Amino acid sequence: MKEFAITIKAHNKPGVLRDITEMMAKCGINISYTHLFVEKDETASVYMELEDVKDIETLAHNILTHGKVDDVITHRSLGEIYGKRIIIIGGGAQVAMVAQGAITEADRHNIRGERISVDTIPLVGEQELAEAVSAVARLPRIGALVLAGSLMGGKISDAIEDIKEEHDVIVISLNMPGSVTEKADLVITDPVQAGVMAVMAIADTALFDIKKLERGSFRTIIMVLMSLLIFQRQFSLQCLRCRHFLQFSVPLQVPLEHPQLKYFLPCWYSSDWAYLLFRHYFLP
């Protein structure tokens, strides 16, 4: 269903909004989203996204006939302009690194026609973080929430449970002490990678499918420790369940007999073998 967006500039007086919405209701128009605020000159600005509009130009003309309306502007919706949103909440240093990964990956998808935007807020304190997480449920177009910190739990975990029950939002957490890692859909150690995975999880132009990941595999079974020895051109991964180190070299030589190999998630910026392994186990 095609969606139209309009911005109405009107006098900040009681009853103006009622008259406008009543006019729309009589025309069978549904308001799917609205946002109202008062500008510096005391002019009321009302943004609306509308459905079931037969003639947007006629609607704009009819609204302008109201004596308290100064202007009506039609434009594309915020969903078409800003697209899906990723919210990053937590400590400043971790938030910055997650944002780096998310913005870098979003750029690749937005170039191909996707629209993904990244919002951040650095916060400290259990109450402040819990309020920020709860407020995500009141924001439009949220695709993913990334919790980037060193210690989170308590009220923050409760807030995650609440928004996951009522909203279809993906929650990604950095690997940290606290109970938030038990509530998240995905737990990642590297903050840059967490940002990348958040974008891949919500992008229509990505092949990544978060539903193919077994719940808890990153949270309670495996943590990836990767090191690149430049001169030897070798990589190593450690499985925290059996403490076994896997050695890789270039060209690709993967020891597929390791029972927990499917849980390994190499860093997104590593070499060709890592991409091949990631594609084999995690992409459709």
PDB file of C-alpha atoms in Angstrom:
ATOM      1  CA  MET A   1       0.000   0.000   0.000  1.00  0.00           C
ATOM      2  CA  LYS A   2       1.469   3.348  -1.061  1.00  0.00           C
ATOM      3  CA  GLU A   3       2.150   5.710   1.802  1.00  0.00           C
ATOM      4  CA  PHE A   4       2.081   9.491   1.580  1.00  0.00           C
ATOM      5  CA  ALA A   5       3.690  11.968   3.956  1.00  0.00           C
ATOM      6  CA  ILE A   6       2.676  15.556   4.630  1.00  0.00           C
ATOM      7  CA  THR A   7       3.836  18.317   6.951  1.00  0.00           C
ATOM      8  CA  ILE A   8       1.231  20.815   8.107  1.00  0.00           C
ATOM      9  CA  LYS A   9       2.216  24.245   9.424  1.00  0.00           C
ATOM     10  CA  ALA A  10      -0.591  25.670  11.543  1.00  0.00           C
ATOM     11  CA  HIS A  11      -1.366  28.004  14.425  1.00  0.00           C
ATOM     12  CA  ASN A  12      -0.666  26.498  17.832  1.00  0.00           C
ATOM     13  CA  LYS A  13      -4.302  26.650  18.949  1.00  0.00           C
ATOM     14  CA  PRO A  14      -6.693  24.119  20.512  1.00  0.00           C
ATOM     15  CA  GLY A  15      -8.908  22.218  18.082  1.00  0.00           C
ATOM     16  CA  VAL A  16      -6.793  22.654  14.939  1.00  0.00           C
ATOM     17  CA  LEU A  17      -5.460  19.098  14.985  1.00  0.00           C
ATOM     18  CA  ARG A  18      -8.942  17.748  15.715  1.00  0.00           C
ATOM     19  CA  ASP A  19     -10.376  19.511  12.671  1.00  0.00           C
ATOM     20  CA  ILE A  20      -7.642  18.188  10.383  1.00  0.00           C
ATOM     21  CA  THR A  21      -7.930  14.583  11.534  1.00  0.00           C
ATOM     22  CA  GLU A  22     -11.718  14.732  11.329  1.00  0.00           C
ATOM     23  CA  MET A  23     -11.424  15.850   7.705  1.00  0.00           C
ATOM     24  CA  MET A  24      -9.124  12.888   6.984  1.00  0.00           C
ATOM     25  CA  ALA A  25     -11.413  10.420   8.726  1.00  0.00           C
ATOM     26  CA  LYS A  26     -14.368  11.506   6.570  1.00  0.00           C
ATOM     27  CA  CYS A  27     -12.262  10.749   3.478  1.00  0.00           C
ATOM     28  CA  GLY A  28     -11.412   7.251   4.765  1.00  0.00           C
ATOM     29  CA  ILE A  29      -7.716   8.119   5.261  1.00  0.00           C
ATOM     30  CA  ASN A  30      -5.734   6.236   7.879  1.00  0.00           C
ATOM     31  CA  ILE A  31      -2.936   7.984   9.805  1.00  0.00           C
ATOM     32  CA  SER A  32      -0.160   5.406  10.250  1.00  0.00           C
ATOM     33  CA  TYR A  33       2.322   7.729  11.984  1.00  0.00           C
ATOM     34  CA  THR A  34       2.352  11.282  13.284  1.00  0.00           C
ATOM     35  CA  HIS A  35       4.752  13.607  15.037  1.00  0.00           C
ATOM     36  CA  LEU A  36       3.912  17.049  16.380  1.00  0.00           C
ATOM     37  CA  PHE A  37       6.121  19.786  17.780  1.00  0.00           C
ATOM     38  CA  VAL A  38       6.081  23.551  18.238  1.00  0.00           C
ATOM     39  CA  GLU A  39       8.693  25.582  16.381  1.00  0.00           C
ATOM     40  CA  LYS A  40      10.527  28.640  17.691  1.00  0.00           C
ATOM     41  CA  ASP A  41       7.973  31.077  16.290  1.00  0.00           C
ATOM     42  CA  GLU A  42       5.164  29.186  18.112  1.00  0.00           C
ATOM     43  CA  THR A  43       4.002  27.624  14.841  1.00  0.00           C
ATOM     44  CA  ALA A  44       2.758  24.061  15.214  1.00  0.00           C
ATOM     45  CA  SER A  45       4.369  21.583  12.831  1.00  0.00           C
ATOM     46  CA  VAL A  46       2.499  18.310  12.293  1.00  0.00           C
ATOM     47  CA  TYR A  47       4.141  15.498  10.314  1.00  0.00           C
ATOM     48  CA  MET A  48       1.836  12.665   9.185  1.00  0.00           C
ATOM     49  CA  GLU A  49       2.226   9.471   7.208  1.00  0.00           C
ATOM     50  CA  LEU A  50      -1.057   8.540   5.535  1.00  0.00           C
ATOM     51  CA  GLU A  51      -2.616   5.446   3.967  1.00  0.00           C
ATOM     52  CA  ASP A  52      -5.645   5.028   1.681  1.00  0.00           C
ATOM     53  CA  VAL A  53      -5.163   8.454   0.094  1.00  0.00           C
ATOM     54  CA  LYS A  54      -6.893   8.723  -3.300  1.00  0.00           C
ATOM     55  CA  ASP A  55      -5.621  12.186  -4.250  1.00  0.00           C
ATOM     56  CA  ILE A  56      -2.879  13.756  -2.146  1.00  0.00           C
ATOM     57  CA  GLU A  57      -3.040  17.121  -3.948  1.00  0.00           C
ATOM     58  CA  THR A  58      -6.760  17.473  -3.306  1.00  0.00           C
ATOM     59  CA  LEU A  59      -6.238  16.549   0.344  1.00  0.00           C
ATOM     60  CA  ALA A  60      -3.496  19.185   0.730  1.00  0.00           C
ATOM     61  CA  HIS A  61      -5.756  21.818  -0.870  1.00  0.00           C
ATOM     62  CA  ASN A  62      -8.653  20.939   1.450  1.00  0.00           C
ATOM     63  CA  ILE A  63      -6.432  21.200   4.540  1.00  0.00           C
ATOM     64  CA  LEU A  64      -5.220  24.625   3.399  1.00  0.00           C
ATOM     65  CA  THR A  65      -8.807  25.906   3.455  1.00  0.00           C
ATOM     66  CA  HIS A  66      -8.726  25.686   7.240  1.00  0.00           C
ATOM     67  CA  GLY A  67      -8.303  29.195   8.604  1.00  0.00           C
ATOM     68  CA  LYS A  68      -5.594  28.212  11.085  1.00  0.00           C
ATOM     69  CA  VAL A  69      -3.379  26.322   8.562  1.00  0.00           C
ATOM     70  CA  ASP A  70      -0.539  28.278   6.960  1.00  0.00           C
ATOM     71  CA  ASP A  71       1.066  25.666   4.709  1.00  0.00           C
ATOM     72  CA  VAL A  72       0.904  22.001   3.659  1.00  0.00           C
ATOM     73  CA  ILE A  73       3.981  20.267   2.258  1.00  0.00           C
ATOM     74  CA  THR A  74       3.928  16.805   0.637  1.00  0.00           C
ATOM     75  CA  HIS A  75       7.072  14.662   0.530  1.00  0.00           C
ATOM     76  CA  ARG A  76       8.431  11.138   0.868  1.00  0.00           C
ATOM     77  CA  SER A  77       7.953   9.318   4.166  1.00  0.00           C
ATOM     78  CA  LEU A  78      10.673   9.018   6.791  1.00  0.00           C
ATOM     79  CA  GLY A  79      10.785   5.299   6.108  1.00  0.00           C
ATOM     80  CA  GLU A  80      11.742   5.976   2.492  1.00  0.00           C
ATOM     81  CA  ILE A  81      14.315   8.605   3.462  1.00  0.00           C
ATOM     82  CA  TYR A  82      15.929   7.218   6.628  1.00  0.00           C
ATOM     83  CA  GLY A  83      14.759   3.597   6.397  1.00  0.00           C
ATOM     84  CA  LYS A  84      15.286   1.075   9.158  1.00  0.00           C
ATOM     85  CA  ARG A  85      17.043   2.264  12.296  1.00  0.00           C
ATOM     86  CA  ILE A  86      19.767   0.743  14.437  1.00  0.00           C
ATOM     87  CA  ILE A  87      19.984   2.057  17.995  1.00  0.00           C
ATOM     88  CA  ILE A  88      23.310   1.725  19.831  1.00  0.00           C
ATOM     89  CA  ILE A  89      23.238   2.280  23.598  1.00  0.00           C
ATOM     90  CA  GLY A  90      26.030   1.989  26.168  1.00  0.00           C
ATOM     91  CA  GLY A  91      29.454   3.286  27.130  1.00  0.00           C
ATOM     92  CA  GLY A  92      30.996   5.935  24.906  1.00  0.00           C
ATOM     93  CA  ALA A  93      34.076   4.000  23.759  1.00  0.00           C
ATOM     94  CA  GLN A  94      32.125   0.839  22.955  1.00  0.00           C
ATOM     95  CA  VAL A  95      29.310   2.777  21.287  1.00  0.00           C
ATOM     96  CA  ALA A  96      31.829   4.525  19.035  1.00  0.00           C
ATOM     97  CA  MET A  97      33.356   1.233  17.884  1.00  0.00           C
ATOM     98  CA  VAL A  98      29.960  -0.390  17.237  1.00  0.00           C
ATOM     99  CA  ALA A  99      28.871   2.697  15.301  1.00  0.00           C
ATOM    100  CA  GLN A 100      32.022   2.472  13.200  1.00  0.00           C
ATOM    101  CA  GLY A 101      31.150  -1.041  12.102  1.00  0.00           C
ATOM    102  CA  ALA A 102      27.462  -0.262  11.585  1.00  0.00           C
ATOM    103  CA  ILE A 103      28.048   2.885   9.528  1.00  0.00           C
ATOM    104  CA  THR A 104      30.714   1.210   7.397  1.00  0.00           C
ATOM    105  CA  GLU A 105      28.408  -1.724   6.617  1.00  0.00           C
ATOM    106  CA  ALA A 106      25.298   0.454   6.158  1.00  0.00           C
ATOM    107  CA  ASP A 107      27.167   2.469   3.544  1.00  0.00           C
ATOM    108  CA  ARG A 108      27.606  -0.648   1.404  1.00  0.00           C
ATOM    109  CA  HIS A 109      23.897  -1.464   1.541  1.00  0.00           C
ATOM    110  CA  ASN A 110      22.623   2.103   1.133  1.00  0.00           C
ATOM    111  CA  ILE A 111      24.680   2.467  -2.041  1.00  0.00           C
ATOM    112  CA  ARG A 112      22.694  -0.476  -3.424  1.00  0.00           C
ATOM    113  CA  GLY A 113      19.324   1.110  -2.655  1.00  0.00           C
ATOM    114  CA  GLU A 114      18.811   0.115   0.985  1.00  0.00           C
ATOM    115  CA  ARG A 115      18.012   2.758   3.589  1.00  0.00           C
ATOM    116  CA  ILE A 116      19.507   2.120   7.034  1.00  0.00           C
ATOM    117  CA  SER A 117      20.321   4.812   9.595  1.00  0.00           C
ATOM    118  CA  VAL A 118      22.313   4.545  12.822  1.00  0.00           C
ATOM    119  CA  ASP A 119      21.418   6.329  16.087  1.00  0.00           C
ATOM    120  CA  THR A 120      23.684   6.342  19.134  1.00  0.00           C
ATOM    121  CA  ILE A 121      23.563   7.511  22.737  1.00  0.00           C
ATOM    122  CA  PRO A 122      26.415   7.023  25.246  1.00  0.00           C
ATOM    123  CA  LEU A 123      25.019   6.456  28.736  1.00  0.00           C
ATOM    124  CA  VAL A 124      26.123   5.107  32.107  1.00  0.00           C
ATOM    125  CA  GLY A 125      24.053   3.890  35.037  1.00  0.00           C
ATOM    126  CA  GLU A 126      21.556   1.050  35.327  1.00  0.00           C
ATOM    127  CA  GLN A 127      18.464   3.263  35.586  1.00  0.00           C
ATOM    128  CA  GLU A 128      19.510   5.504  32.696  1.00  0.00           C
ATOM    129  CA  LEU A 129      20.291   2.554  30.436  1.00  0.00           C
ATOM    130  CA  ALA A 130      17.058   0.763  31.355  1.00  0.00           C
ATOM    131  CA  GLU A 131      15.030   3.867  30.509  1.00  0.00           C
ATOM    132  CA  ALA A 132      16.828   4.196  27.167  1.00  0.00           C
ATOM    133  CA  VAL A 133      16.148   0.545  26.301  1.00  0.00           C
ATOM    134  CA  SER A 134      12.475   0.877  27.249  1.00  0.00           C
ATOM    135  CA  ALA A 135      12.181   4.025  25.138  1.00  0.00           C
ATOM    136  CA  VAL A 136      13.220   2.042  22.047  1.00  0.00           C
ATOM    137  CA  ALA A 137       9.692   0.601  22.039  1.00  0.00           C
ATOM    138  CA  ARG A 138       8.344   4.120  21.502  1.00  0.00           C
ATOM    139  CA  LEU A 139      10.542   4.858  18.490  1.00  0.00           C
ATOM    140  CA  PRO A 140       9.437   4.130  14.905  1.00  0.00           C
ATOM    141  CA  ARG A 141      11.166   1.887  12.339  1.00  0.00           C
ATOM    142  CA  ILE A 142      13.540   0.198  14.803  1.00  0.00           C
ATOM    143  CA  GLY A 143      15.262  -2.815  13.260  1.00  0.00           C
ATOM    144  CA  ALA A 144      17.965  -3.643  15.786  1.00  0.00           C
ATOM    145  CA  LEU A 145      19.175  -2.591  19.225  1.00  0.00           C
ATOM    146  CA  VAL A 146      22.855  -2.984  20.103  1.00  0.00           C
ATOM    147  CA  LEU A 147      23.944  -2.906  23.759  1.00  0.00           C
ATOM    148  CA  ALA A 148      27.563  -1.808  23.937  1.00  0.00           C
ATOM    149  CA  GLY A 149      29.044  -1.741  27.415  1.00  0.00           C
ATOM    150  CA  SER A 150      31.218  -3.470  29.990  1.00  0.00           C
ATOM    151  CA  LEU A 151      28.545  -4.538  32.495  1.00  0.00           C
ATOM    152  CA  MET A 152      24.766  -4.652  32.047  1.00  0.00           C
ATOM    153  CA  GLY A 153      22.003  -6.480  33.873  1.00  0.00           C
ATOM    154  CA  GLY A 154      19.153  -6.002  36.357  1.00  0.00           C
ATOM    155  CA  LYS A 155      16.626  -3.450  35.152  1.00  0.00           C
ATOM    156  CA  ILE A 156      18.291  -3.354  31.738  1.00  0.00           C
ATOM    157  CA  SER A 157      17.597  -7.060  31.228  1.00  0.00           C
ATOM    158  CA  ASP A 158      13.991  -6.555  32.330  1.00  0.00           C
ATOM    159  CA  ALA A 159      13.603  -3.755  29.783  1.00  0.00           C
ATOM    160  CA  ILE A 160      14.956  -6.010  27.023  1.00  0.00           C
ATOM    161  CA  GLU A 161      12.419  -8.685  27.903  1.00  0.00           C
ATOM    162  CA  ASP A 162       9.589  -6.161  27.720  1.00  0.00           C
ATOM    163  CA  ILE A 163      10.448  -4.781  24.282  1.00  0.00           C
ATOM    164  CA  LYS A 164      11.090  -8.242  22.826  1.00  0.00           C
ATOM    165  CA  GLU A 165       7.662  -9.431  23.962  1.00  0.00           C
ATOM    166  CA  GLU A 166       5.841  -6.555  22.285  1.00  0.00           C
ATOM    167  CA  HIS A 167       8.020  -5.638  19.307  1.00  0.00           C
ATOM    168  CA  ASP A 168       9.875  -7.398  16.507  1.00  0.00           C
ATOM    169  CA  VAL A 169      13.316  -5.983  17.255  1.00  0.00           C
ATOM    170  CA  ILE A 170      16.657  -7.790  17.095  1.00  0.00           C
ATOM    171  CA  VAL A 171      18.793  -7.320  20.226  1.00  0.00           C
ATOM    172  CA  ILE A 172      22.561  -7.689  19.900  1.00  0.00           C
ATOM    173  CA  SER A 173      24.890  -7.428  22.891  1.00  0.00           C
ATOM    174  CA  LEU A 174      28.619  -7.204  23.298  1.00  0.00           C
ATOM    175  CA  ASN A 175      30.151 -10.038  25.281  1.00  0.00           C
ATOM    176  CA  MET A 176      30.161  -8.639  28.820  1.00  0.00           C
ATOM    177  CA  PRO A 177      29.398  -9.609  32.434  1.00  0.00           C
ATOM    178  CA  GLY A 178      25.755  -9.320  33.406  1.00  0.00           C
ATOM    179  CA  SER A 179      22.454 -10.883  32.478  1.00  0.00           C
ATOM    180  CA  VAL A 180      21.819  -8.915  29.260  1.00  0.00           C
ATOM    181  CA  THR A 181      23.775 -11.509  27.311  1.00  0.00           C
ATOM    182  CA  GLU A 182      21.130 -14.059  28.338  1.00  0.00           C
ATOM    183  CA  LYS A 183      18.365 -11.914  26.843  1.00  0.00           C
ATOM    184  CA  ALA A 184      20.055 -10.910  23.586  1.00  0.00           C
ATOM    185  CA  ASP A 185      19.502 -12.669  20.268  1.00  0.00           C
ATOM    186  CA  LEU A 186      23.198 -12.488  19.457  1.00  0.00           C
ATOM    187  CA  VAL A 187      26.295 -11.895  21.572  1.00  0.00           C
ATOM    188  CA  ILE A 188      29.487 -10.744  19.857  1.00  0.00           C
ATOM    189  CA  THR A 189      32.884  -9.987  21.353  1.00  0.00           C
ATOM    190  CA  ASP A 190      34.229  -7.548  18.761  1.00  0.00           C
ATOM    191  CA  PRO A 191      32.313  -4.219  18.845  1.00  0.00           C
ATOM    192  CA  VAL A 192      33.055  -3.376  15.212  1.00  0.00           C
ATOM    193  CA  GLN A 193      31.747  -6.762  14.155  1.00  0.00           C
ATOM    194  CA  ALA A 194      28.633  -6.232  16.315  1.00  0.00           C
ATOM    195  CA  GLY A 195      27.818  -3.119  14.302  1.00  0.00           C
ATOM    196  CA  VAL A 196      28.326  -4.949  11.031  1.00  0.00           C
ATOM    197  CA  MET A 197      26.129  -7.861  12.122  1.00  0.00           C
ATOM    198  CA  ALA A 198      23.346  -5.492  13.214  1.00  0.00           C
ATOM    199  CA  VAL A 199      23.180  -4.025   9.716  1.00  0.00           C
ATOM    200  CA  MET A 200      23.359  -7.433   8.047  1.00  0.00           C
ATOM    201  CA  ALA A 201      20.561  -8.730  10.270  1.00  0.00           C
ATOM    202  CA  ILE A 202      18.049  -6.088   9.115  1.00  0.00           C
ATOM    203  CA  ALA A 203      19.192  -5.279   5.574  1.00  0.00           C
ATOM    204  CA  ASP A 204      17.033  -6.538   2.706  1.00  0.00           C
ATOM    205  CA  THR A 205      20.111  -6.476   0.475  1.00  0.00           C
ATOM    206  CA  ALA A 206      22.090  -8.781   2.796  1.00  0.00           C
ATOM    207  CA  LEU A 207      22.251 -12.574   2.576  1.00  0.00           C
ATOM    208  CA  PHE A 208      22.723 -13.015   6.310  1.00  0.00           C
ATOM    209  CA  ASP A 209      19.867 -14.742   8.141  1.00  0.00           C
ATOM    210  CA  ILE A 210      20.040 -14.407  11.926  1.00  0.00           C
ATOM    211  CA  LYS A 211      17.361 -17.085  12.315  1.00  0.00           C
ATOM    212  CA  LYS A 212      19.855 -19.706  11.125  1.00  0.00           C
ATOM    213  CA  LEU A 213      22.014 -19.117  14.186  1.00  0.00           C
ATOM    214  CA  GLU A 214      21.344 -21.452  17.082  1.00  0.00           C
ATOM    215  CA  ARG A 215      20.191 -19.425  20.074  1.00  0.00           C
ATOM    216  CA  GLY A 216      22.906 -19.241  22.706  1.00  0.00           C
ATOM    217  CA  SER A 217      25.764 -20.507  20.565  1.00  0.00           C
ATOM    218  CA  PHE A 218      27.640 -17.206  20.919  1.00  0.00           C
ATOM    219  CA  ARG A 219      26.425 -16.593  24.443  1.00  0.00           C
ATOM    220  CA  THR A 220      27.174 -19.774  26.356  1.00  0.00           C
ATOM    221  CA  ILE A 221      29.122 -22.089  24.087  1.00  0.00           C
ATOM    222  CA  ILE A 222      31.775 -20.322  22.052  1.00  0.00           C
ATOM    223  CA  MET A 223      33.770 -17.137  22.170  1.00  0.00           C
ATOM    224  CA  VAL A 224      36.081 -16.522  19.270  1.00  0.00           C
ATOM    225  CA  LEU A 225      39.700 -15.562  19.883  1.00  0.00           C
ATOM    226  CA  MET A 226      41.416 -14.790  16.583  1.00  0.00           C
ATOM    227  CA  SER A 227      45.009 -13.743  15.950  1.00  0.00           C
ATOM    228  CA  LEU A 228      46.793 -13.069  12.670  1.00  0.00           C
ATOM    229  CA  LEU A 229      50.500 -13.887  12.569  1.00  0.00           C
ATOM    230  CA  ILE A 230      51.528 -11.768   9.618  1.00  0.00           C
ATOM    231  CA  PHE A 231      54.856 -13.368   8.870  1.00  0.00           C
ATOM    232  CA  GLN A 232      53.679 -16.973   9.228  1.00  0.00           C
ATOM    233  CA  ARG A 233      50.313 -16.125   7.569  1.00  0.00           C
ATOM    234  CA  GLN A 234      48.489 -18.377  10.029  1.00  0.00           C
ATOM    235  CA  PHE A 235      45.299 -17.949  11.995  1.00  0.00           C
ATOM    236  CA  SER A 236      44.136 -19.590  15.202  1.00  0.00           C
ATOM    237  CA  LEU A 237      40.705 -20.002  16.791  1.00  0.00           C
ATOM    238  CA  GLN A 238      40.074 -21.269  20.293  1.00  0.00           C
ATOM    239  CA  CYS A 239      36.980 -23.175  21.327  1.00  0.00           C
ATOM    240  CA  LEU A 240      36.133 -22.267  24.915  1.00  0.00           C
ATOM    241  CA  ARG A 241      34.179 -25.483  25.426  1.00  0.00           C
ATOM    242  CA  CYS A 242      37.070 -27.889  24.794  1.00  0.00           C
ATOM    243  CA  ARG A 243      39.966 -25.349  24.828  1.00  0.00           C
ATOM    244  CA  HIS A 244      41.148 -26.767  21.549  1.00  0.00           C
ATOM    245  CA  PHE A 245      43.057 -24.468  19.198  1.00  0.00           C
ATOM    246  CA  LEU A 246      42.420 -24.725  15.461  1.00  0.00           C
ATOM    247  CA  GLN A 247      45.226 -23.669  13.161  1.00  0.00           C
ATOM    248  CA  PHE A 248      44.611 -22.315   9.683  1.00  0.00           C
ATOM    249  CA  SER A 249      47.007 -21.298   6.994  1.00  0.00           C
ATOM    250  CA  VAL A 250      46.844 -19.643   3.582  1.00  0.00           C
ATOM    251  CA  PRO A 251      45.770 -21.161   1.230  1.00  0.00           C
ATOM    252  CA  LEU A 252      42.673 -22.394   3.022  1.00  0.00           C
ATOM    253  CA  GLN A 253      42.989 -25.571   5.067  1.00  0.00           C
ATOM    254  CA  VAL A 254      39.983 -26.030   7.357  1.00  0.00           C
ATOM    255  CA  PRO A 255      39.929 -28.893   9.934  1.00  0.00           C
ATOM    256  CA  LEU A 256      36.269 -29.801   9.445  1.00  0.00           C
ATOM    257  CA  GLU A 257      36.430 -32.684  11.891  1.00  0.00           C
ATOM    258  CA  HIS A 258      36.265 -30.349  14.907  1.00  0.00           C
ATOM    259  CA  PRO A 259      32.804 -30.902  16.481  1.00  0.00           C
ATOM    260  CA  GLN A 260      32.221 -27.257  17.419  1.00  0.00           C
ATOM    261  CA  LEU A 261      33.485 -25.714  14.208  1.00  0.00           C
ATOM    262  CA  LYS A 262      29.989 -24.596  13.180  1.00  0.00           C
ATOM    263  CA  TYR A 263      29.902 -22.169  16.101  1.00  0.00           C
ATOM    264  CA  PHE A 264      33.003 -20.264  15.086  1.00  0.00           C
ATOM    265  CA  LEU A 265      32.312 -16.809  13.712  1.00  0.00           C
ATOM    266  CA  PRO A 266      35.479 -15.200  12.322  1.00  0.00           C
ATOM    267  CA  CYS A 267      35.869 -11.428  12.331  1.00  0.00           C
ATOM    268  CA  TRP A 268      34.326  -9.742   9.304  1.00  0.00           C
ATOM    269  CA  TYR A 269      37.554  -8.042   8.295  1.00  0.00           C
ATOM    270  CA  SER A 270      39.724 -11.194   8.216  1.00  0.00           C
ATOM    271  CA  SER A 271      41.102 -13.024   5.217  1.00  0.00           C
ATOM    272  CA  ASP A 272      39.487 -15.121   2.467  1.00  0.00           C
ATOM    273  CA  TRP A 273      39.256 -18.364   4.461  1.00  0.00           C
ATOM    274  CA  ALA A 274      37.237 -16.614   7.170  1.00  0.00           C
ATOM    275  CA  TYR A 275      34.703 -15.367   4.656  1.00  0.00           C
ATOM    276  CA  LEU A 276      34.397 -18.821   3.096  1.00  0.00           C
ATOM    277  CA  LEU A 277      33.864 -20.425   6.505  1.00  0.00           C
ATOM    278  CA  PHE A 278      31.327 -17.766   7.507  1.00  0.00           C
ATOM    279  CA  ARG A 279      29.433 -18.117   4.213  1.00  0.00           C
ATOM    280  CA  HIS A 280      29.367 -21.915   4.470  1.00  0.00           C
ATOM    281  CA  TYR A 281      27.851 -22.041   7.954  1.00  0.00           C
ATOM    282  CA  PHE A 282      25.787 -18.866   8.338  1.00  0.00           C
ATOM    283  CA  LEU A 283      24.497 -17.642   4.967  1.00  0.00           C
ATOM    284  CA  PRO A 284      21.543 -19.156   3.103  1.00  0.00           C
TER     285      PRO A 284
END
